[in-house]
Amino acid sequence: MLDDAFLLNQLSTYGVYGILALSLSLCWGFGGILNLGQGISFGLGAYGMAMTMQMQTQDASDPIPPFMLNNGLDALPGLWEPFSNTGAGIFLALAVPTVYCLIFGALMFQARVSGPFFAIMTLAMLSAIYTVFIDLQYLTNGVNGISPPQPLKLGSLVVDPYSTTSFWLVYAVLLVCTVAAKLITLSKFGLIVRAQNNDAERVRFLGYNVAVYETLIYTISGLMAAMAGCCFAYLTQYVSPGQFDVSFSISIVIWAAIGGRGSLLWAILGAFIVQGAQSYLGDEFLNTWILILGFFFILVVRFLPTGLAGLVETLLDRLVSGGTALFPGVQQPSKSSE
């Protein structure tokens, strides 16, 4: 119903952020795995899609992207060759970050690295990959990133990033990921994941391999983040090492925390609320917006550990049962103490 193509593209981008928040909610809220490097899967997926789109604009007589010529290459690197096929390129854009999560997760969880130690390791890997993508300028164009000159083509369909087609494609992916995540949480697999989040040692005592479940939920989360990266690349027609920036991955954590990391739907809404506020208030407050966002994050951590989802649930409970609790987790004074 929108006539404004820019606003339509903006709403599509919010859908991408919603997928990211959903993926972290599944990993952190239900699995108890705080991943400060969610931007790795997102960035790898975005680069894979951008490489595919770039190769769609190259023909057989001129297969080398212009930035490679500027870096002195006279032949297409073998790493780029599979992306000449659109199907193979999209598959790799999803498969590479998924395999990365599978290997990295298995190494960490088999060694029983968890909690803040795992979060620090993901942050370290994020910084390392950020540096690698800048240094490999002849393959990634360094800090300038990759800017495919034409929209994504799927067969005869041209996916204009400012069209309703791109909008529905993003929200179709969001819907599929949301339903899949919900089914996972309701399954026996999801029950065991939530159980190890509450008491991993007891789950081990019952005979389950906790590392396997942690690795799988971390990998599924990474796959969803990679899908978000693919959507982001075709919407913006640009990717850069900024997708691996620490501040971006921290923002994903803030979206999930403010919305409610224990609720899939509210994690998505948290991304919509925060990014919507940044779009319309960020220009007014400029750099102060980061301080405002940090202030609200502190308030959520201190008074609303379950995010806006917990606040809404508490308010509804108060309306229905006449309860007086406003903030979950904050003990109310008893009449005797008053």
mmCIF file of C-alpha atoms in Angstrom:
data_model
loop_
_atom_site.group_PDB
_atom_site.id
_atom_site.type_symbol
_atom_site.label_atom_id
_atom_site.label_comp_id
_atom_site.label_asym_id
_atom_site.label_seq_id
_atom_site.Cartn_x
_atom_site.Cartn_y
_atom_site.Cartn_z
ATOM 1 C CA MET A 1 0.000 0.000 0.000
ATOM 2 C CA LEU A 2 3.033 2.295 0.205
ATOM 3 C CA ASP A 3 3.910 4.680 -2.599
ATOM 4 C CA ASP A 4 7.251 5.649 -1.026
ATOM 5 C CA ALA A 5 9.868 3.250 -2.413
ATOM 6 C CA PHE A 6 12.488 4.409 0.108
ATOM 7 C CA LEU A 7 10.185 3.679 3.063
ATOM 8 C CA LEU A 8 9.370 0.275 1.584
ATOM 9 C CA ASN A 9 13.074 -0.521 1.365
ATOM 10 C CA GLN A 10 13.535 0.702 4.935
ATOM 11 C CA LEU A 11 10.782 -1.563 6.219
ATOM 12 C CA SER A 12 12.367 -4.449 4.323
ATOM 13 C CA THR A 13 15.649 -3.722 6.094
ATOM 14 C CA TYR A 14 13.842 -3.797 9.438
ATOM 15 C CA GLY A 15 12.684 -7.277 8.480
ATOM 16 C CA VAL A 16 16.330 -8.283 8.044
ATOM 17 C CA TYR A 17 17.128 -6.948 11.508
ATOM 18 C CA GLY A 18 14.131 -8.883 12.812
ATOM 19 C CA ILE A 19 15.630 -12.121 11.450
ATOM 20 C CA LEU A 20 18.900 -11.295 13.202
ATOM 21 C CA ALA A 21 17.196 -10.599 16.523
ATOM 22 C CA LEU A 22 15.202 -13.814 16.156
ATOM 23 C CA SER A 23 18.357 -15.833 15.509
ATOM 24 C CA LEU A 24 20.033 -14.446 18.619
ATOM 25 C CA SER A 25 16.908 -14.988 20.710
ATOM 26 C CA LEU A 26 16.932 -18.653 19.738
ATOM 27 C CA CYS A 27 20.608 -19.010 20.636
ATOM 28 C CA TRP A 28 20.739 -16.788 23.722
ATOM 29 C CA GLY A 29 17.233 -16.687 25.123
ATOM 30 C CA PHE A 30 16.470 -20.398 24.746
ATOM 31 C CA GLY A 31 19.935 -21.914 24.473
ATOM 32 C CA GLY A 32 21.667 -19.702 27.013
ATOM 33 C CA ILE A 33 24.536 -19.063 24.580
ATOM 34 C CA LEU A 34 25.456 -15.379 24.464
ATOM 35 C CA ASN A 35 26.958 -14.853 21.024
ATOM 36 C CA LEU A 36 28.673 -11.478 20.656
ATOM 37 C CA GLY A 37 29.829 -12.442 17.175
ATOM 38 C CA GLN A 38 26.505 -12.936 15.404
ATOM 39 C CA GLY A 39 27.804 -10.497 12.809
ATOM 40 C CA ILE A 40 30.172 -13.219 11.551
ATOM 41 C CA SER A 41 27.400 -15.361 10.069
ATOM 42 C CA PHE A 42 25.539 -12.266 8.929
ATOM 43 C CA GLY A 43 28.617 -10.798 7.237
ATOM 44 C CA LEU A 44 29.682 -14.035 5.560
ATOM 45 C CA GLY A 45 26.184 -14.509 4.174
ATOM 46 C CA ALA A 46 26.085 -10.898 2.955
ATOM 47 C CA TYR A 47 29.466 -11.198 1.244
ATOM 48 C CA GLY A 48 28.453 -14.453 -0.407
ATOM 49 C CA MET A 49 25.314 -12.875 -1.840
ATOM 50 C CA ALA A 50 27.196 -9.742 -2.923
ATOM 51 C CA MET A 51 29.805 -11.856 -4.701
ATOM 52 C CA THR A 52 27.001 -13.736 -6.474
ATOM 53 C CA MET A 53 25.361 -10.476 -7.563
ATOM 54 C CA GLN A 54 28.701 -9.079 -8.716
ATOM 55 C CA MET A 55 29.412 -12.133 -10.853
ATOM 56 C CA GLN A 56 25.949 -11.844 -12.434
ATOM 57 C CA THR A 57 27.126 -8.576 -13.984
ATOM 58 C CA GLN A 58 30.336 -10.086 -15.379
ATOM 59 C CA ASP A 59 30.333 -11.891 -18.714
ATOM 60 C CA ALA A 60 32.600 -14.653 -19.976
ATOM 61 C CA SER A 61 34.804 -12.224 -21.894
ATOM 62 C CA ASP A 62 35.298 -10.017 -18.819
ATOM 63 C CA PRO A 63 34.905 -12.181 -15.708
ATOM 64 C CA ILE A 64 37.095 -10.074 -13.421
ATOM 65 C CA PRO A 65 35.352 -7.437 -11.225
ATOM 66 C CA PRO A 66 36.766 -3.898 -11.687
ATOM 67 C CA PHE A 67 38.231 -3.632 -8.179
ATOM 68 C CA MET A 68 40.375 -6.722 -8.834
ATOM 69 C CA LEU A 69 41.788 -5.100 -11.944
ATOM 70 C CA ASN A 70 42.641 -2.071 -9.835
ATOM 71 C CA ASN A 71 44.516 -4.387 -7.477
ATOM 72 C CA GLY A 72 46.614 -5.810 -10.309
ATOM 73 C CA LEU A 73 44.865 -9.167 -10.832
ATOM 74 C CA ASP A 74 44.725 -10.508 -14.376
ATOM 75 C CA ALA A 75 42.692 -13.654 -13.629
ATOM 76 C CA LEU A 76 39.612 -14.410 -11.575
ATOM 77 C CA PRO A 77 40.652 -15.971 -8.220
ATOM 78 C CA GLY A 78 39.492 -19.540 -7.674
ATOM 79 C CA LEU A 79 37.593 -18.438 -4.563
ATOM 80 C CA TRP A 80 35.262 -16.364 -6.752
ATOM 81 C CA GLU A 81 34.663 -18.888 -9.526
ATOM 82 C CA PRO A 82 31.800 -20.843 -7.852
ATOM 83 C CA PHE A 83 29.859 -17.592 -7.471
ATOM 84 C CA SER A 84 29.568 -17.345 -11.249
ATOM 85 C CA ASN A 85 26.615 -19.723 -10.854
ATOM 86 C CA THR A 86 23.743 -18.059 -9.016
ATOM 87 C CA GLY A 87 22.460 -21.235 -7.369
ATOM 88 C CA ALA A 88 25.922 -22.284 -6.211
ATOM 89 C CA GLY A 89 26.654 -18.765 -4.996
ATOM 90 C CA ILE A 90 23.525 -18.546 -2.823
ATOM 91 C CA PHE A 91 24.169 -22.055 -1.512
ATOM 92 C CA LEU A 92 27.717 -21.090 -0.507
ATOM 93 C CA ALA A 93 26.472 -17.850 1.040
ATOM 94 C CA LEU A 94 24.404 -19.984 3.416
ATOM 95 C CA ALA A 95 26.667 -23.022 3.715
ATOM 96 C CA VAL A 96 29.961 -21.283 4.569
ATOM 97 C CA PRO A 97 28.721 -19.478 7.717
ATOM 98 C CA THR A 98 26.759 -22.579 8.748
ATOM 99 C CA VAL A 99 29.848 -24.788 8.501
ATOM 100 C CA TYR A 100 31.862 -22.144 10.333
ATOM 101 C CA CYS A 101 29.377 -22.186 13.224
ATOM 102 C CA LEU A 102 29.340 -25.985 13.240
ATOM 103 C CA ILE A 103 33.149 -26.241 13.467
ATOM 104 C CA PHE A 104 33.676 -23.335 15.854
ATOM 105 C CA GLY A 105 30.791 -24.411 18.070
ATOM 106 C CA ALA A 106 31.978 -28.020 18.222
ATOM 107 C CA LEU A 107 35.501 -26.942 19.207
ATOM 108 C CA MET A 108 34.257 -24.613 21.927
ATOM 109 C CA PHE A 109 31.460 -26.688 23.405
ATOM 110 C CA GLN A 110 33.368 -29.965 23.373
ATOM 111 C CA ALA A 111 35.967 -28.145 25.484
ATOM 112 C CA ARG A 112 33.096 -26.932 27.708
ATOM 113 C CA VAL A 113 33.782 -23.291 26.953
ATOM 114 C CA SER A 114 30.585 -21.499 27.921
ATOM 115 C CA GLY A 115 29.172 -18.385 29.516
ATOM 116 C CA PRO A 116 31.273 -15.221 29.355
ATOM 117 C CA PHE A 117 34.285 -17.176 28.092
ATOM 118 C CA PHE A 118 32.380 -18.252 24.971
ATOM 119 C CA ALA A 119 31.099 -14.703 24.474
ATOM 120 C CA ILE A 120 34.665 -13.394 24.597
ATOM 121 C CA MET A 121 35.808 -16.019 22.075
ATOM 122 C CA THR A 122 33.049 -15.038 19.622
ATOM 123 C CA LEU A 123 34.038 -11.396 20.038
ATOM 124 C CA ALA A 124 37.677 -12.261 19.361
ATOM 125 C CA MET A 125 36.749 -14.208 16.215
ATOM 126 C CA LEU A 126 34.615 -11.303 15.040
ATOM 127 C CA SER A 127 37.543 -8.901 15.362
ATOM 128 C CA ALA A 128 39.872 -11.353 13.617
ATOM 129 C CA ILE A 129 37.547 -11.837 10.629
ATOM 130 C CA TYR A 130 37.001 -8.082 10.424
ATOM 131 C CA THR A 131 40.773 -7.626 10.067
ATOM 132 C CA VAL A 132 41.092 -10.435 7.516
ATOM 133 C CA PHE A 133 38.421 -8.976 5.238
ATOM 134 C CA ILE A 134 40.161 -5.600 5.303
ATOM 135 C CA ASP A 135 43.602 -7.067 4.606
ATOM 136 C CA LEU A 136 42.458 -9.266 1.703
ATOM 137 C CA GLN A 137 41.766 -6.230 -0.434
ATOM 138 C CA TYR A 138 42.358 -8.010 -3.747
ATOM 139 C CA LEU A 139 39.531 -10.447 -2.862
ATOM 140 C CA THR A 140 37.149 -8.271 -0.836
ATOM 141 C CA ASN A 141 38.011 -4.722 -1.941
ATOM 142 C CA GLY A 142 39.044 -3.959 1.629
ATOM 143 C CA VAL A 143 37.260 -1.156 3.476
ATOM 144 C CA ASN A 144 35.481 -0.114 0.266
ATOM 145 C CA GLY A 145 33.475 -3.328 0.183
ATOM 146 C CA ILE A 146 31.597 -4.805 -2.773
ATOM 147 C CA SER A 147 28.940 -2.806 -4.637
ATOM 148 C CA PRO A 148 27.142 -4.922 -7.259
ATOM 149 C CA PRO A 149 25.982 -2.497 -9.972
ATOM 150 C CA GLN A 150 22.745 -4.370 -10.722
ATOM 151 C CA PRO A 151 19.943 -5.925 -8.608
ATOM 152 C CA LEU A 152 19.786 -9.637 -7.871
ATOM 153 C CA LYS A 153 18.456 -11.802 -10.697
ATOM 154 C CA LEU A 154 16.730 -15.086 -9.936
ATOM 155 C CA GLY A 155 16.226 -16.629 -13.349
ATOM 156 C CA SER A 156 14.048 -14.197 -15.270
ATOM 157 C CA LEU A 157 13.000 -12.354 -12.090
ATOM 158 C CA VAL A 158 14.871 -9.140 -11.251
ATOM 159 C CA VAL A 159 14.568 -8.434 -7.506
ATOM 160 C CA ASP A 160 14.449 -4.658 -7.323
ATOM 161 C CA PRO A 161 15.465 -3.689 -3.755
ATOM 162 C CA TYR A 162 12.825 -0.925 -3.745
ATOM 163 C CA SER A 163 9.964 -3.109 -4.936
ATOM 164 C CA THR A 164 7.234 -5.007 -3.148
ATOM 165 C CA THR A 165 8.866 -8.211 -4.381
ATOM 166 C CA SER A 166 11.931 -7.649 -2.210
ATOM 167 C CA PHE A 167 9.708 -6.673 0.720
ATOM 168 C CA TRP A 168 7.650 -9.866 0.554
ATOM 169 C CA LEU A 169 10.758 -11.970 0.020
ATOM 170 C CA VAL A 170 12.344 -10.635 3.214
ATOM 171 C CA TYR A 171 9.212 -11.105 5.279
ATOM 172 C CA ALA A 172 8.680 -14.580 3.834
ATOM 173 C CA VAL A 173 12.154 -15.491 5.112
ATOM 174 C CA LEU A 174 11.300 -13.900 8.468
ATOM 175 C CA LEU A 175 8.066 -15.907 8.653
ATOM 176 C CA VAL A 176 9.797 -19.188 7.788
ATOM 177 C CA CYS A 177 12.540 -18.558 10.360
ATOM 178 C CA THR A 178 10.012 -17.608 13.041
ATOM 179 C CA VAL A 179 7.860 -20.695 12.492
ATOM 180 C CA ALA A 180 10.945 -22.926 12.347
ATOM 181 C CA ALA A 181 12.332 -21.409 15.550
ATOM 182 C CA LYS A 182 8.994 -21.867 17.322
ATOM 183 C CA LEU A 183 8.746 -25.496 16.225
ATOM 184 C CA ILE A 184 12.299 -26.066 17.452
ATOM 185 C CA THR A 185 11.484 -24.671 20.900
ATOM 186 C CA LEU A 186 8.381 -26.874 21.131
ATOM 187 C CA SER A 187 10.196 -30.068 20.095
ATOM 188 C CA LYS A 188 12.035 -32.553 22.288
ATOM 189 C CA PHE A 189 15.273 -31.076 20.971
ATOM 190 C CA GLY A 190 14.128 -27.642 22.159
ATOM 191 C CA LEU A 191 13.162 -29.030 25.556
ATOM 192 C CA ILE A 192 16.657 -30.435 26.050
ATOM 193 C CA VAL A 193 18.221 -27.157 24.875
ATOM 194 C CA ARG A 194 16.183 -25.203 27.426
ATOM 195 C CA ALA A 195 17.010 -27.768 30.088
ATOM 196 C CA GLN A 196 20.756 -27.451 29.533
ATOM 197 C CA ASN A 197 20.328 -23.693 29.700
ATOM 198 C CA ASN A 198 18.894 -24.071 33.211
ATOM 199 C CA ASP A 199 21.185 -26.832 34.484
ATOM 200 C CA ALA A 200 23.730 -28.305 32.063
ATOM 201 C CA GLU A 201 25.226 -30.687 34.625
ATOM 202 C CA ARG A 202 21.880 -32.300 35.364
ATOM 203 C CA VAL A 203 21.274 -32.794 31.642
ATOM 204 C CA ARG A 204 24.681 -34.481 31.344
ATOM 205 C CA PHE A 205 23.793 -36.673 34.314
ATOM 206 C CA LEU A 206 20.647 -37.779 32.442
ATOM 207 C CA GLY A 207 22.862 -39.056 29.622
ATOM 208 C CA TYR A 208 22.596 -36.292 27.015
ATOM 209 C CA ASN A 209 25.604 -34.883 25.200
ATOM 210 C CA VAL A 210 25.171 -31.200 26.033
ATOM 211 C CA ALA A 211 27.914 -30.132 23.608
ATOM 212 C CA VAL A 212 25.987 -31.596 20.666
ATOM 213 C CA TYR A 213 22.815 -29.701 21.537
ATOM 214 C CA GLU A 214 24.721 -26.472 22.138
ATOM 215 C CA THR A 215 26.528 -26.831 18.822
ATOM 216 C CA LEU A 216 23.340 -27.524 16.901
ATOM 217 C CA ILE A 217 21.351 -24.604 18.347
ATOM 218 C CA TYR A 218 24.336 -22.307 17.754
ATOM 219 C CA THR A 219 24.604 -23.544 14.157
ATOM 220 C CA ILE A 220 20.883 -23.127 13.460
ATOM 221 C CA SER A 221 21.128 -19.593 14.801
ATOM 222 C CA GLY A 222 24.086 -18.942 12.507
ATOM 223 C CA LEU A 223 22.164 -20.235 9.486
ATOM 224 C CA MET A 224 19.322 -17.805 10.186
ATOM 225 C CA ALA A 225 21.803 -14.949 10.548
ATOM 226 C CA ALA A 226 23.331 -15.928 7.193
ATOM 227 C CA MET A 227 19.878 -15.794 5.601
ATOM 228 C CA ALA A 228 19.499 -12.294 7.012
ATOM 229 C CA GLY A 229 22.879 -11.380 5.503
ATOM 230 C CA CYS A 230 21.801 -12.583 2.060
ATOM 231 C CA CYS A 231 18.646 -10.477 2.261
ATOM 232 C CA PHE A 232 20.626 -7.458 3.441
ATOM 233 C CA ALA A 233 23.030 -7.699 0.501
ATOM 234 C CA TYR A 234 20.337 -7.683 -2.171
ATOM 235 C CA LEU A 235 18.440 -4.885 -0.393
ATOM 236 C CA THR A 236 21.398 -2.529 -0.061
ATOM 237 C CA GLN A 237 23.483 -3.733 -3.031
ATOM 238 C CA TYR A 238 26.513 -3.105 -0.858
ATOM 239 C CA VAL A 239 28.527 -4.970 1.767
ATOM 240 C CA SER A 240 31.663 -3.962 3.640
ATOM 241 C CA PRO A 241 33.710 -5.086 6.653
ATOM 242 C CA GLY A 242 31.299 -2.915 8.653
ATOM 243 C CA GLN A 243 29.057 -5.992 8.808
ATOM 244 C CA PHE A 244 31.765 -7.524 11.028
ATOM 245 C CA ASP A 245 32.023 -4.438 13.223
ATOM 246 C CA VAL A 246 31.778 -5.118 16.962
ATOM 247 C CA SER A 247 29.218 -2.364 17.506
ATOM 248 C CA PHE A 248 26.822 -3.980 15.023
ATOM 249 C CA SER A 249 26.934 -7.357 16.776
ATOM 250 C CA ILE A 250 26.419 -5.632 20.123
ATOM 251 C CA SER A 251 23.388 -3.891 18.610
ATOM 252 C CA ILE A 252 21.866 -7.296 17.828
ATOM 253 C CA VAL A 253 22.230 -8.222 21.500
ATOM 254 C CA ILE A 254 20.535 -4.948 22.492
ATOM 255 C CA TRP A 255 17.603 -5.589 20.136
ATOM 256 C CA ALA A 256 16.997 -9.015 21.638
ATOM 257 C CA ALA A 257 17.475 -7.807 25.210
ATOM 258 C CA ILE A 258 15.143 -4.817 24.924
ATOM 259 C CA GLY A 259 12.437 -6.802 23.155
ATOM 260 C CA GLY A 260 12.856 -9.852 25.353
ATOM 261 C CA ARG A 261 15.403 -12.514 24.572
ATOM 262 C CA GLY A 262 13.102 -15.228 25.894
ATOM 263 C CA SER A 263 10.396 -14.364 23.372
ATOM 264 C CA LEU A 264 10.876 -14.900 19.654
ATOM 265 C CA LEU A 265 8.192 -12.403 18.654
ATOM 266 C CA TRP A 266 9.285 -9.708 21.076
ATOM 267 C CA ALA A 267 12.928 -10.046 20.032
ATOM 268 C CA ILE A 268 11.781 -9.232 16.482
ATOM 269 C CA LEU A 269 9.717 -6.300 17.746
ATOM 270 C CA GLY A 270 12.728 -5.114 19.736
ATOM 271 C CA ALA A 271 14.720 -4.840 16.520
ATOM 272 C CA PHE A 272 11.863 -2.940 14.859
ATOM 273 C CA ILE A 273 11.511 -0.542 17.807
ATOM 274 C CA VAL A 274 15.211 0.197 18.262
ATOM 275 C CA GLN A 275 16.051 0.555 14.583
ATOM 276 C CA GLY A 276 12.898 2.559 13.924
ATOM 277 C CA ALA A 277 13.806 4.929 16.731
ATOM 278 C CA GLN A 278 17.354 5.199 15.430
ATOM 279 C CA SER A 279 16.136 6.002 11.918
ATOM 280 C CA TYR A 280 13.865 8.818 13.067
ATOM 281 C CA LEU A 281 15.691 10.064 16.157
ATOM 282 C CA GLY A 282 19.299 9.267 15.280
ATOM 283 C CA ASP A 283 19.622 12.244 12.925
ATOM 284 C CA GLU A 284 18.340 14.581 15.632
ATOM 285 C CA PHE A 285 20.513 13.283 18.454
ATOM 286 C CA LEU A 286 23.502 12.280 16.266
ATOM 287 C CA ASN A 287 26.178 10.547 18.369
ATOM 288 C CA THR A 288 24.128 11.087 21.528
ATOM 289 C CA TRP A 289 21.793 8.373 20.275
ATOM 290 C CA ILE A 290 24.365 5.722 21.213
ATOM 291 C CA LEU A 291 24.353 7.023 24.800
ATOM 292 C CA ILE A 292 20.539 7.018 24.860
ATOM 293 C CA LEU A 293 20.449 3.449 23.579
ATOM 294 C CA GLY A 294 23.028 2.389 26.153
ATOM 295 C CA PHE A 295 20.988 4.050 28.910
ATOM 296 C CA PHE A 296 17.857 2.139 27.926
ATOM 297 C CA PHE A 297 19.867 -1.092 27.738
ATOM 298 C CA ILE A 298 21.077 -0.545 31.321
ATOM 299 C CA LEU A 299 17.495 0.088 32.452
ATOM 300 C CA VAL A 300 16.351 -3.127 30.785
ATOM 301 C CA VAL A 301 19.149 -5.192 32.327
ATOM 302 C CA ARG A 302 18.500 -3.734 35.786
ATOM 303 C CA PHE A 303 14.713 -3.537 35.937
ATOM 304 C CA LEU A 304 13.405 -5.601 33.005
ATOM 305 C CA PRO A 305 15.579 -8.701 32.630
ATOM 306 C CA THR A 306 12.904 -10.238 30.424
ATOM 307 C CA GLY A 307 12.636 -7.093 28.261
ATOM 308 C CA LEU A 308 9.479 -5.457 26.987
ATOM 309 C CA ALA A 309 7.903 -8.905 26.737
ATOM 310 C CA GLY A 310 8.152 -9.280 30.508
ATOM 311 C CA LEU A 311 6.818 -5.768 31.077
ATOM 312 C CA VAL A 312 3.765 -6.365 28.883
ATOM 313 C CA GLU A 313 3.140 -9.747 30.502
ATOM 314 C CA THR A 314 3.381 -8.197 33.966
ATOM 315 C CA LEU A 315 1.031 -5.342 33.086
ATOM 316 C CA LEU A 316 -1.504 -7.764 31.610
ATOM 317 C CA ASP A 317 -1.252 -9.937 34.699
ATOM 318 C CA ARG A 318 -1.760 -6.856 36.851
ATOM 319 C CA LEU A 319 -4.881 -5.929 34.910
ATOM 320 C CA VAL A 320 -6.313 -9.437 35.081
ATOM 321 C CA SER A 321 -5.412 -10.449 38.639
ATOM 322 C CA GLY A 322 -4.994 -7.049 40.276
ATOM 323 C CA GLY A 323 -1.322 -7.731 41.049
ATOM 324 C CA THR A 324 0.926 -4.842 42.073
ATOM 325 C CA ALA A 325 4.234 -5.970 40.605
ATOM 326 C CA LEU A 326 5.453 -3.665 37.873
ATOM 327 C CA PHE A 327 8.934 -4.988 37.214
ATOM 328 C CA PRO A 328 9.538 -8.745 37.125
ATOM 329 C CA GLY A 329 12.416 -9.894 39.279
ATOM 330 C CA VAL A 330 12.155 -6.918 41.655
ATOM 331 C CA GLN A 331 10.916 -8.007 45.073
ATOM 332 C CA GLN A 332 8.010 -5.933 46.380
ATOM 333 C CA PRO A 333 8.082 -4.778 50.020
ATOM 334 C CA SER A 334 5.817 -6.693 52.371
ATOM 335 C CA LYS A 335 3.231 -5.029 54.579
ATOM 336 C CA SER A 336 5.186 -5.925 57.702
ATOM 337 C CA SER A 337 8.296 -4.173 56.387
ATOM 338 C CA GLU A 338 6.217 -1.135 55.507
#
